[in-house]
Amino acid sequence: MHGRTGRLMHGWVMSGTRSAPAGRLIVAAACLLAALQPAQPQDDRPSDESLRALQDRGRTIALYLDAVDRGAERWKRQGSEAKPPDRTVVIPGRDGWRVLFLKDLAKDPVPAGPKKGMVLLAETSFSPDAREVGDLRVMVPPHAASATAQSYARSLGEAEIAVLSRPDAGRPFEDAVIREKDGTFTVYLLSHHEEEGQETPKEAQPGSVRFGRDFSIRVAASGRQVLSIEPLHAGATAVPLAPRPAGQPTLHTHDKGDLPTPTDVALVLRHRSLAPHLVLTPRSMFRIDAEGELTWLGPNPVPAAPGAQSPPAPGGDTP
């Protein structure tokens, strides 16, 4: 493990000499030097169960976002000149995943039918294994969405409203909503907004992936009440997608928390050229591979910042 970690850190140092700020090089050098010291106790090694829970939740988030993207492409191809839906929700099920395209009557009433809530405009299926959607089934006329679909949509809307007051969040959003075993919802929200007055850094231009400005929002089963909001990263890091030597990892660091986040796993799955991707937390080093597998590599040789806290764990088993 020790020599392996040293080789991994060496790869990061070599990458950092070309693109990373000087501060990262200092951290990298410290990691490399510490990796040459005798192995440290493994008291901080996370349980296999906690790593599996993060993997599974990250994979579910990635699949949800894939379903929304592929559903939007299907809508454009088959929806003719139809106005885009106000909300797209994905509901996993034993017989497959449903992608529902909804219209909010509060924004644009229809001349006939329901007068409030959400109406179902169209629906398609999504195969998590094949990552493909089926044909679009358009509702003529649109009819009231099911109570389940409306609660999913409301939870997304409430989560977005809840984070809009934060300086580190703003539209456009990417978000995924997962129903927990207790009936509540967890919304994972990624903000692609630049903070007010802040210029977009060169490395955050197209051709990079930003880790950070993401949140876990817990919403009541009704979808009408936000129970908690937890930022998943203390800051944001743009990781370039530029080609690099085979096997050389990409990397980002966490200032707080003992584990990577489910969104870390999801982003690597959505941008597999990032793999292998290293995540350094105050205590540990982890690797995420192209299939979303999360591996603990060992203790982080750089001392942890005082007062570091863990991000919220996934709220339940993934569907």
mmCIF file with all atom_site columns, C-alpha atoms in Angstrom, residues 78-183:
data_model
loop_
_atom_site.group_PDB
_atom_site.id
_atom_site.type_symbol
_atom_site.label_atom_id
_atom_site.label_alt_id
_atom_site.label_comp_id
_atom_site.label_asym_id
_atom_site.label_entity_id
_atom_site.label_seq_id
_atom_site.pdbx_PDB_ins_code
_atom_site.Cartn_x
_atom_site.Cartn_y
_atom_site.Cartn_z
_atom_site.occupancy
_atom_site.B_iso_or_equiv
_atom_site.pdbx_formal_charge
_atom_site.auth_seq_id
_atom_site.auth_comp_id
_atom_site.auth_asym_id
_atom_site.auth_atom_id
_atom_site.pdbx_PDB_model_num
ATOM 1   C CA . GLN A 1 78  ? -40.246 13.492 -30.533 1.00 0.00 ? 78  GLN A CA 1
ATOM 2   C CA . GLY A 1 79  ? -41.850 16.512 -28.904 1.00 0.00 ? 79  GLY A CA 1
ATOM 3   C CA . SER A 1 80  ? -42.014 18.476 -32.135 1.00 0.00 ? 80  SER A CA 1
ATOM 4   C CA . GLU A 1 81  ? -42.599 22.164 -31.373 1.00 0.00 ? 81  GLU A CA 1
ATOM 5   C CA . ALA A 1 82  ? -43.948 21.506 -27.887 1.00 0.00 ? 82  ALA A CA 1
ATOM 6   C CA . LYS A 1 83  ? -42.881 23.862 -25.119 1.00 0.00 ? 83  LYS A CA 1
ATOM 7   C CA . PRO A 1 84  ? -40.279 22.247 -22.813 1.00 0.00 ? 84  PRO A CA 1
ATOM 8   C CA . PRO A 1 85  ? -41.681 20.797 -19.589 1.00 0.00 ? 85  PRO A CA 1
ATOM 9   C CA . ASP A 1 86  ? -41.454 22.812 -16.371 1.00 0.00 ? 86  ASP A CA 1
ATOM 10  C CA . ARG A 1 87  ? -40.071 19.838 -14.490 1.00 0.00 ? 87  ARG A CA 1
ATOM 11  C CA . THR A 1 88  ? -38.681 16.399 -15.321 1.00 0.00 ? 88  THR A CA 1
ATOM 12  C CA . VAL A 1 89  ? -38.659 13.772 -12.581 1.00 0.00 ? 89  VAL A CA 1
ATOM 13  C CA . VAL A 1 90  ? -37.303 10.244 -12.580 1.00 0.00 ? 90  VAL A CA 1
ATOM 14  C CA . ILE A 1 91  ? -38.980 7.579  -10.475 1.00 0.00 ? 91  ILE A CA 1
ATOM 15  C CA . PRO A 1 92  ? -37.134 4.251  -10.117 1.00 0.00 ? 92  PRO A CA 1
ATOM 16  C CA . GLY A 1 93  ? -39.234 1.105  -9.921  1.00 0.00 ? 93  GLY A CA 1
ATOM 17  C CA . ARG A 1 94  ? -38.891 -2.646 -9.966  1.00 0.00 ? 94  ARG A CA 1
ATOM 18  C CA . ASP A 1 95  ? -40.151 -2.792 -13.536 1.00 0.00 ? 95  ASP A CA 1
ATOM 19  C CA . GLY A 1 96  ? -37.856 -0.008 -14.756 1.00 0.00 ? 96  GLY A CA 1
ATOM 20  C CA . TRP A 1 97  ? -37.395 3.697  -14.297 1.00 0.00 ? 97  TRP A CA 1
ATOM 21  C CA . ARG A 1 98  ? -40.018 6.213  -15.405 1.00 0.00 ? 98  ARG A CA 1
ATOM 22  C CA . VAL A 1 99  ? -39.072 9.635  -16.775 1.00 0.00 ? 99  VAL A CA 1
ATOM 23  C CA . LEU A 1 100 ? -42.007 12.024 -16.390 1.00 0.00 ? 100 LEU A CA 1
ATOM 24  C CA . PHE A 1 101 ? -42.369 15.400 -18.090 1.00 0.00 ? 101 PHE A CA 1
ATOM 25  C CA . LEU A 1 102 ? -44.543 17.738 -16.035 1.00 0.00 ? 102 LEU A CA 1
ATOM 26  C CA . LYS A 1 103 ? -46.196 21.097 -16.500 1.00 0.00 ? 103 LYS A CA 1
ATOM 27  C CA . ASP A 1 104 ? -46.755 23.432 -13.532 1.00 0.00 ? 104 ASP A CA 1
ATOM 28  C CA . LEU A 1 105 ? -50.251 24.904 -13.788 1.00 0.00 ? 105 LEU A CA 1
ATOM 29  C CA . ALA A 1 106 ? -49.268 27.736 -11.448 1.00 0.00 ? 106 ALA A CA 1
ATOM 30  C CA . LYS A 1 107 ? -46.963 29.009 -14.187 1.00 0.00 ? 107 LYS A CA 1
ATOM 31  C CA . ASP A 1 108 ? -49.076 28.290 -17.244 1.00 0.00 ? 108 ASP A CA 1
ATOM 32  C CA . PRO A 1 109 ? -52.720 27.161 -16.789 1.00 0.00 ? 109 PRO A CA 1
ATOM 33  C CA . VAL A 1 110 ? -54.330 24.924 -19.381 1.00 0.00 ? 110 VAL A CA 1
ATOM 34  C CA . PRO A 1 111 ? -57.747 25.749 -20.838 1.00 0.00 ? 111 PRO A CA 1
ATOM 35  C CA . ALA A 1 112 ? -59.247 22.416 -19.832 1.00 0.00 ? 112 ALA A CA 1
ATOM 36  C CA . GLY A 1 113 ? -58.595 19.857 -17.132 1.00 0.00 ? 113 GLY A CA 1
ATOM 37  C CA . PRO A 1 114 ? -56.967 20.421 -13.711 1.00 0.00 ? 114 PRO A CA 1
ATOM 38  C CA . LYS A 1 115 ? -56.587 24.004 -12.509 1.00 0.00 ? 115 LYS A CA 1
ATOM 39  C CA . LYS A 1 116 ? -53.682 23.556 -10.072 1.00 0.00 ? 116 LYS A CA 1
ATOM 40  C CA . GLY A 1 117 ? -50.749 21.292 -9.344  1.00 0.00 ? 117 GLY A CA 1
ATOM 41  C CA . MET A 1 118 ? -48.788 19.427 -12.004 1.00 0.00 ? 118 MET A CA 1
ATOM 42  C CA . VAL A 1 119 ? -50.068 17.777 -15.154 1.00 0.00 ? 119 VAL A CA 1
ATOM 43  C CA . LEU A 1 120 ? -48.313 14.966 -16.979 1.00 0.00 ? 120 LEU A CA 1
ATOM 44  C CA . LEU A 1 121 ? -47.358 15.976 -20.522 1.00 0.00 ? 121 LEU A CA 1
ATOM 45  C CA . ALA A 1 122 ? -45.450 12.862 -21.540 1.00 0.00 ? 122 ALA A CA 1
ATOM 46  C CA . GLU A 1 123 ? -43.556 9.865  -20.225 1.00 0.00 ? 123 GLU A CA 1
ATOM 47  C CA . THR A 1 124 ? -40.759 7.562  -21.280 1.00 0.00 ? 124 THR A CA 1
ATOM 48  C CA . SER A 1 125 ? -38.842 4.677  -19.728 1.00 0.00 ? 125 SER A CA 1
ATOM 49  C CA . PHE A 1 126 ? -35.170 4.487  -18.801 1.00 0.00 ? 126 PHE A CA 1
ATOM 50  C CA . SER A 1 127 ? -33.008 1.379  -18.576 1.00 0.00 ? 127 SER A CA 1
ATOM 51  C CA . PRO A 1 128 ? -30.264 1.784  -15.945 1.00 0.00 ? 128 PRO A CA 1
ATOM 52  C CA . ASP A 1 129 ? -28.306 -1.101 -17.459 1.00 0.00 ? 129 ASP A CA 1
ATOM 53  C CA . ALA A 1 130 ? -28.385 0.099  -21.069 1.00 0.00 ? 130 ALA A CA 1
ATOM 54  C CA . ARG A 1 131 ? -28.569 3.802  -20.117 1.00 0.00 ? 131 ARG A CA 1
ATOM 55  C CA . GLU A 1 132 ? -31.190 4.288  -22.811 1.00 0.00 ? 132 GLU A CA 1
ATOM 56  C CA . VAL A 1 133 ? -34.695 5.710  -22.908 1.00 0.00 ? 133 VAL A CA 1
ATOM 57  C CA . GLY A 1 134 ? -37.702 4.319  -24.738 1.00 0.00 ? 134 GLY A CA 1
ATOM 58  C CA . ASP A 1 135 ? -40.144 6.057  -27.039 1.00 0.00 ? 135 ASP A CA 1
ATOM 59  C CA . LEU A 1 136 ? -41.940 9.142  -25.786 1.00 0.00 ? 136 LEU A CA 1
ATOM 60  C CA . ARG A 1 137 ? -45.601 8.621  -24.879 1.00 0.00 ? 137 ARG A CA 1
ATOM 61  C CA . VAL A 1 138 ? -47.431 11.931 -25.131 1.00 0.00 ? 138 VAL A CA 1
ATOM 62  C CA . MET A 1 139 ? -50.596 12.447 -23.086 1.00 0.00 ? 139 MET A CA 1
ATOM 63  C CA . VAL A 1 140 ? -53.460 13.847 -25.154 1.00 0.00 ? 140 VAL A CA 1
ATOM 64  C CA . PRO A 1 141 ? -54.846 15.699 -23.398 1.00 0.00 ? 141 PRO A CA 1
ATOM 65  C CA . PRO A 1 142 ? -52.438 16.154 -20.476 1.00 0.00 ? 142 PRO A CA 1
ATOM 66  C CA . HIS A 1 143 ? -53.865 14.842 -17.222 1.00 0.00 ? 143 HIS A CA 1
ATOM 67  C CA . ALA A 1 144 ? -53.151 15.357 -13.534 1.00 0.00 ? 144 ALA A CA 1
ATOM 68  C CA . ALA A 1 145 ? -49.844 13.854 -12.441 1.00 0.00 ? 145 ALA A CA 1
ATOM 69  C CA . SER A 1 146 ? -49.961 11.183 -9.750  1.00 0.00 ? 146 SER A CA 1
ATOM 70  C CA . ALA A 1 147 ? -49.516 12.181 -6.120  1.00 0.00 ? 147 ALA A CA 1
ATOM 71  C CA . THR A 1 148 ? -46.124 10.460 -6.134  1.00 0.00 ? 148 THR A CA 1
ATOM 72  C CA . ALA A 1 149 ? -44.907 12.399 -9.167  1.00 0.00 ? 149 ALA A CA 1
ATOM 73  C CA . GLN A 1 150 ? -46.128 15.666 -7.677  1.00 0.00 ? 150 GLN A CA 1
ATOM 74  C CA . SER A 1 151 ? -44.323 15.044 -4.383  1.00 0.00 ? 151 SER A CA 1
ATOM 75  C CA . TYR A 1 152 ? -41.076 14.317 -6.265  1.00 0.00 ? 152 TYR A CA 1
ATOM 76  C CA . ALA A 1 153 ? -41.481 17.530 -8.259  1.00 0.00 ? 153 ALA A CA 1
ATOM 77  C CA . ARG A 1 154 ? -42.379 19.600 -5.185  1.00 0.00 ? 154 ARG A CA 1
ATOM 78  C CA . SER A 1 155 ? -39.319 18.353 -3.302  1.00 0.00 ? 155 SER A CA 1
ATOM 79  C CA . LEU A 1 156 ? -37.059 19.476 -6.157  1.00 0.00 ? 156 LEU A CA 1
ATOM 80  C CA . GLY A 1 157 ? -38.724 22.865 -6.274  1.00 0.00 ? 157 GLY A CA 1
ATOM 81  C CA . GLU A 1 158 ? -38.521 23.393 -2.523  1.00 0.00 ? 158 GLU A CA 1
ATOM 82  C CA . ALA A 1 159 ? -34.853 22.360 -2.470  1.00 0.00 ? 159 ALA A CA 1
ATOM 83  C CA . GLU A 1 160 ? -33.981 24.835 -5.219  1.00 0.00 ? 160 GLU A CA 1
ATOM 84  C CA . ILE A 1 161 ? -35.817 27.672 -3.481  1.00 0.00 ? 161 ILE A CA 1
ATOM 85  C CA . ALA A 1 162 ? -34.062 26.838 -0.198  1.00 0.00 ? 162 ALA A CA 1
ATOM 86  C CA . VAL A 1 163 ? -30.534 27.244 -1.630  1.00 0.00 ? 163 VAL A CA 1
ATOM 87  C CA . LEU A 1 164 ? -31.177 30.314 -3.782  1.00 0.00 ? 164 LEU A CA 1
ATOM 88  C CA . SER A 1 165 ? -30.433 32.656 -0.867  1.00 0.00 ? 165 SER A CA 1
ATOM 89  C CA . ARG A 1 166 ? -26.900 31.283 -0.558  1.00 0.00 ? 166 ARG A CA 1
ATOM 90  C CA . PRO A 1 167 ? -24.061 33.194 -2.263  1.00 0.00 ? 167 PRO A CA 1
ATOM 91  C CA . ASP A 1 168 ? -22.486 29.923 -3.409  1.00 0.00 ? 168 ASP A CA 1
ATOM 92  C CA . ALA A 1 169 ? -25.603 28.641 -5.167  1.00 0.00 ? 169 ALA A CA 1
ATOM 93  C CA . GLY A 1 170 ? -27.742 29.760 -8.064  1.00 0.00 ? 170 GLY A CA 1
ATOM 94  C CA . ARG A 1 171 ? -29.226 28.657 -11.329 1.00 0.00 ? 171 ARG A CA 1
ATOM 95  C CA . PRO A 1 172 ? -28.679 26.721 -13.480 1.00 0.00 ? 172 PRO A CA 1
ATOM 96  C CA . PHE A 1 173 ? -29.080 23.623 -11.330 1.00 0.00 ? 173 PHE A CA 1
ATOM 97  C CA . GLU A 1 174 ? -28.639 19.925 -11.877 1.00 0.00 ? 174 GLU A CA 1
ATOM 98  C CA . ASP A 1 175 ? -30.484 17.933 -9.270  1.00 0.00 ? 175 ASP A CA 1
ATOM 99  C CA . ALA A 1 176 ? -31.532 14.416 -8.429  1.00 0.00 ? 176 ALA A CA 1
ATOM 100 C CA . VAL A 1 177 ? -34.174 13.407 -5.899  1.00 0.00 ? 177 VAL A CA 1
ATOM 101 C CA . ILE A 1 178 ? -34.178 10.068 -4.080  1.00 0.00 ? 178 ILE A CA 1
ATOM 102 C CA . ARG A 1 179 ? -36.961 8.790  -1.855  1.00 0.00 ? 179 ARG A CA 1
ATOM 103 C CA . GLU A 1 180 ? -35.669 7.318  1.382   1.00 0.00 ? 180 GLU A CA 1
ATOM 104 C CA . LYS A 1 181 ? -37.064 4.299  3.226   1.00 0.00 ? 181 LYS A CA 1
ATOM 105 C CA . ASP A 1 182 ? -38.813 6.561  5.747   1.00 0.00 ? 182 ASP A CA 1
ATOM 106 C CA . GLY A 1 183 ? -40.684 8.368  2.952   1.00 0.00 ? 183 GLY A CA 1
#
